[in-house]
Short mmCIF file of C-alpha atoms and ligand atoms in Angstrom, two decimals:
data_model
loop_
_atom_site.label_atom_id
_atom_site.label_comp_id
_atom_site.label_asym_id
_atom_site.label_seq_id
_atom_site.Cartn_x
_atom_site.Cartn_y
_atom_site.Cartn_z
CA UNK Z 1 -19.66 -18.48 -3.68
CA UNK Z 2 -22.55 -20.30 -1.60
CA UNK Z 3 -25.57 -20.71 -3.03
CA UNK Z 4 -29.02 -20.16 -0.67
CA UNK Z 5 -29.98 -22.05 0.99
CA UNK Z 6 -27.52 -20.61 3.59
CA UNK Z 7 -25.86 -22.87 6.29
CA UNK Z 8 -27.06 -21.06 9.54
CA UNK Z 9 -24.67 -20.42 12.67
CA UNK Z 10 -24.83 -24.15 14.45
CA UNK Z 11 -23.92 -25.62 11.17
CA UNK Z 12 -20.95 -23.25 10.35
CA UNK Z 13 -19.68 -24.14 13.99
CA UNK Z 14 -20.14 -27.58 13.79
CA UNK Z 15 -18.09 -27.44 10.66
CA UNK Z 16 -15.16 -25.09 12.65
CA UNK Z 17 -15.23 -28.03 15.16
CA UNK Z 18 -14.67 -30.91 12.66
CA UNK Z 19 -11.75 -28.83 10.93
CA UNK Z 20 -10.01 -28.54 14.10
CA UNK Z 21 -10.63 -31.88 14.93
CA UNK Z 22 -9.15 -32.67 11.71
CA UNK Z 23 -5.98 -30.81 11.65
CA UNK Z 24 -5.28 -32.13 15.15
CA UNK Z 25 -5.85 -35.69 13.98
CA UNK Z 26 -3.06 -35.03 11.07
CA UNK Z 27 -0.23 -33.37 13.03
CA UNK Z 28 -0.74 -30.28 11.95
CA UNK Z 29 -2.12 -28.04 14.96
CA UNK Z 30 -0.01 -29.27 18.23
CA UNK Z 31 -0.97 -27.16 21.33
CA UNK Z 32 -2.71 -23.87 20.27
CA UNK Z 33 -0.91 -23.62 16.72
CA UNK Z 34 -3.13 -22.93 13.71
CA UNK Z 35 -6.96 -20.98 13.17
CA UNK Z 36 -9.44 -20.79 10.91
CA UNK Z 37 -11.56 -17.83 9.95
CA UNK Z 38 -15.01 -17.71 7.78
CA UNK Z 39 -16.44 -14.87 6.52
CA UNK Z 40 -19.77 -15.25 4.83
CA UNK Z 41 -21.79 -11.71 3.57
CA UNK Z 42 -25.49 -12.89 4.13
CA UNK Z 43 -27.57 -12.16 7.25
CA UNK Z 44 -26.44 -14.41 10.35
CA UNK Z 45 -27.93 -13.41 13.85
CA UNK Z 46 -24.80 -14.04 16.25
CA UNK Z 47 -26.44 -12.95 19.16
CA UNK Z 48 -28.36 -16.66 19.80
CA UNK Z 49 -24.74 -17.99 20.38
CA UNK Z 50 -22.65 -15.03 20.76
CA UNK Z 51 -24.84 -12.18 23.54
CA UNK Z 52 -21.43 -10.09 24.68
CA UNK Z 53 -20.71 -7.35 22.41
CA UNK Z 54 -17.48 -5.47 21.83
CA UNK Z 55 -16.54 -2.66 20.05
CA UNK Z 56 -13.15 -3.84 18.18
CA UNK Z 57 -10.62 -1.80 16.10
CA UNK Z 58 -10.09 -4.27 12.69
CA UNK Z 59 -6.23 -4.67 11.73
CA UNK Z 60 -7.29 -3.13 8.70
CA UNK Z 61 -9.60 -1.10 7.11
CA UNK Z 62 -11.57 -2.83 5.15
CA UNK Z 63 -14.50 -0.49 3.92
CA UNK Z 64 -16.24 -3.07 1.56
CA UNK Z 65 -16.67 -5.58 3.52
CA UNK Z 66 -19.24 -3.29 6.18
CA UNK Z 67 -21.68 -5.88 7.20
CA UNK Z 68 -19.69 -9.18 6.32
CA UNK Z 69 -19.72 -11.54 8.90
CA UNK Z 70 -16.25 -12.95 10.61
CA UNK Z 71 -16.02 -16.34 12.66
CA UNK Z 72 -12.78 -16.45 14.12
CA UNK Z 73 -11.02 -19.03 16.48
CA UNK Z 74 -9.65 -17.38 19.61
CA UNK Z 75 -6.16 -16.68 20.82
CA UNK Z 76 -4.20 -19.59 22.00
CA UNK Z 77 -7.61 -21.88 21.86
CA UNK Z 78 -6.90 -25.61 20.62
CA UNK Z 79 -8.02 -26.14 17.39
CA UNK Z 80 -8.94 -29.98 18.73
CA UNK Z 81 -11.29 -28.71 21.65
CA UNK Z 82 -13.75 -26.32 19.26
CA UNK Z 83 -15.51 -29.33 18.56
CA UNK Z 84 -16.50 -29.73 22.16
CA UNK Z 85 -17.66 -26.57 22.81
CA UNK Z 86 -17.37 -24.25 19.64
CA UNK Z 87 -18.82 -20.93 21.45
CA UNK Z 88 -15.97 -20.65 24.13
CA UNK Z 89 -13.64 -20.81 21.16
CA UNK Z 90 -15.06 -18.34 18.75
CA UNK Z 91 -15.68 -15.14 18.25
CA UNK Z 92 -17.96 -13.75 15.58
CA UNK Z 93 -16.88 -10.22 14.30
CA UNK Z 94 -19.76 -7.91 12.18
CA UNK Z 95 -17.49 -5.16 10.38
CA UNK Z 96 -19.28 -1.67 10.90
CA UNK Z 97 -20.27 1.30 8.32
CA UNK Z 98 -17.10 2.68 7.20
CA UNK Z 99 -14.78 -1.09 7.98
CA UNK Z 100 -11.90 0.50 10.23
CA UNK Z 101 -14.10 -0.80 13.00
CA UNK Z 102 -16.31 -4.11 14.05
CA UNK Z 103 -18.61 -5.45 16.77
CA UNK Z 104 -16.65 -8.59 18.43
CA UNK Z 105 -20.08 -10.88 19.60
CA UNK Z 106 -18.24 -13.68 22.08
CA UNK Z 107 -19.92 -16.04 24.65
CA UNK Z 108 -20.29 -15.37 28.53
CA UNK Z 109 -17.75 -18.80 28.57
CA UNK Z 110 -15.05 -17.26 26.16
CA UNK Z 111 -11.84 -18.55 26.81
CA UNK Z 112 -9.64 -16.12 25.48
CA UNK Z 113 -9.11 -12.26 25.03
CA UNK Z 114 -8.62 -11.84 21.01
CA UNK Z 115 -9.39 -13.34 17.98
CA UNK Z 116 -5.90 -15.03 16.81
CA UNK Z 117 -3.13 -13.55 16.64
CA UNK Z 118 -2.81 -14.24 12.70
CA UNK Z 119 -6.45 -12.51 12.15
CA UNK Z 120 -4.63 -9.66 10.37
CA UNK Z 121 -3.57 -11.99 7.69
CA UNK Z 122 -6.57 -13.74 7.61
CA UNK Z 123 -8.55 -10.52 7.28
CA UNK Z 124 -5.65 -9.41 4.79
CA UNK Z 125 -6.89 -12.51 2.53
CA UNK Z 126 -10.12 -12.36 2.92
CA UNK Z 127 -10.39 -8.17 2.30
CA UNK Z 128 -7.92 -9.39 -1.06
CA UNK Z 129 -9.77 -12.14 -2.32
CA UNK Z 130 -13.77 -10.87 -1.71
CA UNK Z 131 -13.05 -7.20 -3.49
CA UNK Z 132 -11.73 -9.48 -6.23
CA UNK Z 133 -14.19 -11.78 -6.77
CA UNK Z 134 -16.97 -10.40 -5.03
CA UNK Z 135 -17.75 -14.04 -3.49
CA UNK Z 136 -20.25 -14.33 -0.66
CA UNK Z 137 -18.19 -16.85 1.18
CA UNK Z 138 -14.84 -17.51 2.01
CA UNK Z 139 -13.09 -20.05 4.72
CA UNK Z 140 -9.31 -19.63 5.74
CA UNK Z 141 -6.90 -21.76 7.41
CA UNK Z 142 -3.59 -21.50 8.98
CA UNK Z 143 -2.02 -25.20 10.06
CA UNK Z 144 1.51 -27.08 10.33
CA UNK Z 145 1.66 -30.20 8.97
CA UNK Z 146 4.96 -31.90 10.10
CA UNK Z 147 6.43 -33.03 6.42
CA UNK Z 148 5.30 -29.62 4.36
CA UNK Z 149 6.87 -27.50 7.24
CA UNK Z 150 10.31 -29.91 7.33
CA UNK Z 151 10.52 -29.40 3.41
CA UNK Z 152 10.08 -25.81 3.82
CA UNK Z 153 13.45 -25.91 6.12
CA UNK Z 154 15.43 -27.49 3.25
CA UNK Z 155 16.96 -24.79 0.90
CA UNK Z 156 15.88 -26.75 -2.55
CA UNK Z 157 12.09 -26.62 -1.76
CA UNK Z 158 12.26 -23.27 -0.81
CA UNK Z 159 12.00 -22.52 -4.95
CA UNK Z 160 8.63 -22.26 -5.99
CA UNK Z 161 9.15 -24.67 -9.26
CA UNK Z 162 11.50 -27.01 -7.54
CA UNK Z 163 8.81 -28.02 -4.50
CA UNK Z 164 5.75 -28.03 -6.73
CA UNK Z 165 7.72 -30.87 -9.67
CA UNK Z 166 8.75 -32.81 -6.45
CA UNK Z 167 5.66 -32.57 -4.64
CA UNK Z 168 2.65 -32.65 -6.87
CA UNK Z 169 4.49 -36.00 -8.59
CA UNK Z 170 3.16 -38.47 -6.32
CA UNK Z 171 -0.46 -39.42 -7.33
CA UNK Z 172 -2.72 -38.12 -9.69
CA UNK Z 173 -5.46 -36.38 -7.53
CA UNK Z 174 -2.49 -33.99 -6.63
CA UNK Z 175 -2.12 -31.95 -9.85
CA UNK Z 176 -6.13 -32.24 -10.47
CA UNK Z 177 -7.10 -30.44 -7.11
CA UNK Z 178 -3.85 -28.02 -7.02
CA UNK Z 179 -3.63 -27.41 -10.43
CA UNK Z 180 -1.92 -23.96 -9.78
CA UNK Z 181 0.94 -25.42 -7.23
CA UNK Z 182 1.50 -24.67 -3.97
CA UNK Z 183 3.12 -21.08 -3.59
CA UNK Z 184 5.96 -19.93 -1.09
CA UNK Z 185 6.45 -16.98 0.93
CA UNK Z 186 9.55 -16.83 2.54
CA UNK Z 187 10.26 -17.06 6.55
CA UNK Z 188 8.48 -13.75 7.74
CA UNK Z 189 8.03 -13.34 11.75
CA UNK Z 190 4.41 -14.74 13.06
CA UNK Z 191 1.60 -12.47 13.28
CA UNK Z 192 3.92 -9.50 11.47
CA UNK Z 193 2.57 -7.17 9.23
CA UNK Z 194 5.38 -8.56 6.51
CA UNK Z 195 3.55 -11.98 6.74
CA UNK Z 196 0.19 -10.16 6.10
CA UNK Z 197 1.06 -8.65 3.20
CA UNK Z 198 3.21 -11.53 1.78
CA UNK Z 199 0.53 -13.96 1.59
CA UNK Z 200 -1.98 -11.67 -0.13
CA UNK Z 201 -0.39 -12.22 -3.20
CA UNK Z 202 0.24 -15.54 -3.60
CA UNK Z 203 -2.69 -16.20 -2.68
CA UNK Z 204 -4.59 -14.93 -5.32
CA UNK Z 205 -2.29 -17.20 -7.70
CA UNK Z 206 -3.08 -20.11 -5.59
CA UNK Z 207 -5.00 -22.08 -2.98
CA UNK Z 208 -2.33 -22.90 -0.63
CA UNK Z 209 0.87 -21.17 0.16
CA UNK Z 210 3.67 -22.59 2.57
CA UNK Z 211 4.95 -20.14 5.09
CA UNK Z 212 9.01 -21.10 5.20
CA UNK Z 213 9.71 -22.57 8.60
CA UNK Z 214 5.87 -22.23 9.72
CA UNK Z 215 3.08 -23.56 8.18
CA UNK Z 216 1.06 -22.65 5.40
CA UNK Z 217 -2.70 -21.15 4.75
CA UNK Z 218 -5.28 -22.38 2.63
CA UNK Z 219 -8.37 -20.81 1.39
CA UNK Z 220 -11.56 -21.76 -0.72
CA UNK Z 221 -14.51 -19.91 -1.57
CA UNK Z 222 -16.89 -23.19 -1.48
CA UNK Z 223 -16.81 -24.29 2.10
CA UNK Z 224 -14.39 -24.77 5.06
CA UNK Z 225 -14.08 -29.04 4.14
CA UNK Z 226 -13.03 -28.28 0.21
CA UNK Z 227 -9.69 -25.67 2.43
CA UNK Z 228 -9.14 -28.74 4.54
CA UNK Z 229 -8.57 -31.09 1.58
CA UNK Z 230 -6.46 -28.96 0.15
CA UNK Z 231 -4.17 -29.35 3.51
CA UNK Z 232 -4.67 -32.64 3.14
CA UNK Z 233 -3.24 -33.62 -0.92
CA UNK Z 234 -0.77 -30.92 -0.35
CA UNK Z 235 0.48 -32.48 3.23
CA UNK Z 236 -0.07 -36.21 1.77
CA UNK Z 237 2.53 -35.11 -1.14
CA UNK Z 238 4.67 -33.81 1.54
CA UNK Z 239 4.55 -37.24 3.12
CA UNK Z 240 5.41 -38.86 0.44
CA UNK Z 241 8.37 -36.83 -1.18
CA UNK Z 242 9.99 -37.13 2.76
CA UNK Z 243 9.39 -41.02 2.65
CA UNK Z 244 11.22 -40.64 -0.87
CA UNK Z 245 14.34 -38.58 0.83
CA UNK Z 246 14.41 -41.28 3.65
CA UNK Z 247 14.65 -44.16 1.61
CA UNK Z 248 17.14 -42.55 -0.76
CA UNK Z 249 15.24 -41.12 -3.43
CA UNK Z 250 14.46 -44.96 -5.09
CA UNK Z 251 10.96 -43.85 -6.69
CA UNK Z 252 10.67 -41.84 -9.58
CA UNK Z 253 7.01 -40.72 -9.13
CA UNK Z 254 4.65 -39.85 -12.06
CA UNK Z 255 6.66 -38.44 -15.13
CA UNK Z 256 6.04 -35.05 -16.53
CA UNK Z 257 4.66 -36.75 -19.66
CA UNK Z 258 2.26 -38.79 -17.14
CA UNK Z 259 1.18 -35.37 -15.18
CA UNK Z 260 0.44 -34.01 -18.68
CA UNK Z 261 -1.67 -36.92 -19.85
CA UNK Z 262 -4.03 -36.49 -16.69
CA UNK Z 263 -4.42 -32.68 -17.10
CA UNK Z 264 -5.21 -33.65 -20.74
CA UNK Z 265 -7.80 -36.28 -19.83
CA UNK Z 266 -9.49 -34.46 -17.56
CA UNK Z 267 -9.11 -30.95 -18.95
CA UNK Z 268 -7.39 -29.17 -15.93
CA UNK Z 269 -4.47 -26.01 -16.81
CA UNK Z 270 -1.51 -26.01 -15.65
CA UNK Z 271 1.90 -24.51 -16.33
CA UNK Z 272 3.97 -26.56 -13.43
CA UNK Z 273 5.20 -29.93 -16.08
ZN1 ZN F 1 1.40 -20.75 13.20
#
């Protein structure tokens, strides 16, 4: 939930920029792989940076949400160039009376002919998580970080307990800011609706899920930076647990006893040690 006052449109694409920039700069959008969508529910005027209008059919319905605002990165745009020039990247979606239906606002430079192709799970999440919580705000990513998407290959991480005791051992920020774990949905084909509707779950359980042999997605309700650091700690344990495997598993990382003296000391639940 944001509190006014409200970013406006240059900041929110500013921000889309540096996240791409971001992902880029830690191996985890090569080419065109990976969006991000926003979707904020207070009054935005797209038509300063957005004049062409579309009439679009939504992947879903999504009847509460008439009004809510969508920024979306385009199909096949690189995450790394939004920065540059944010409104031939993104498209800003309004969801009409009734939500089976939205206005698509896009620049005369667009560079591409849809939102992502992943937009139905984003929308998927976002529909999930704002009926729940009834948040006014709410920023989702989809990157693929080189050592959480090896580690999602290997069979043992592919168990939700085993990958969140070895990965969220390695420093102490790890179990403070994903106190829940990272959650796993299985390989599902990209853009399917399986994939939508696999992630919708455990993503109300947690912040960041790994798609097997993919990627994962992140979300946060506080701002599009606070889903990036999640990508970050998550991909940093990654990192680390890989180094581990290369150099034949010599470090023990923190104990259980140790993960449960930092939860105690600074009050966070969690059921994972
Ligand atoms: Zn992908």
């Amino acid at each position: 939930m944001i509190e006014p006052p409200y970013p406006n449109l240059d900041d929110l694409l500013r921000v889309m920029g540096e996240t791409g920039r971001h992902l880029a700069d830690i191996g985890a959008s090569e080419g065109a792989a990976g969006n991000i969508s926003i979707c904020l529910r207070w009054p935005l005027e797209p038509r300063t940076h957005f004049p062409v209008v579309d009439e679009i059919e939504l992947p879903q319905p999504v009847p509460e949400l008439a009004g809510a605002t969508f920024l979306v990165s385009g199909s096949g745009r690189r995450l790394r160039e939004i920065i540059a020039e944010p409104a031939a990247h993104i498209a800003c979606i309004v969801v009409n009376e009734g939500g089976k239906t939205g206005k698509l606002f896009s620049a005369p430079e667009r560079r591409f002919a849809h939102v992502t192709s992943e937009f139905n799970s984003h929308l998927a999440v976002h529909y999930d998580q704002i009926c729940k919580s009834d948040t006014n705000f709410l920023a989702v990513i989809h990157a693929q970080p080189i050592h959480l998407t090896y580690l999602s290959h290997v069979p043992a991480y592919q168990d939700e307990l085993y990958l969140n005791t070895h990965l969220l051992r390695w420093q102490p920020e790890t179990i403070i800011n994903l106190p829940e774990g990272i959650g796993f949905v299985p390989f599902r084909i990209p853009s399917s609706a399986e994939l939508m509707s696999d992630s919708v779950l455990p993503l109300r359980k947690h912040r960041i899920v790994l798609w097997a042999k993919h990627g994962l997605m992140a979300r946060s309700d506080i701002s599009l930076k606070r889903a990036v650091d999640l990508v970050d700690y998550a991909e940093t344990a990654a990192k680390y647990e890989v180094l581990n495997l290369l150099l034949g598993e010599r470090a023990e990382g923190l104990s259980a006893q140790e993960i449960r003296s930092i939860c105690k000391t600074f009050n966070v639940e969690q059921n994972i040690f």
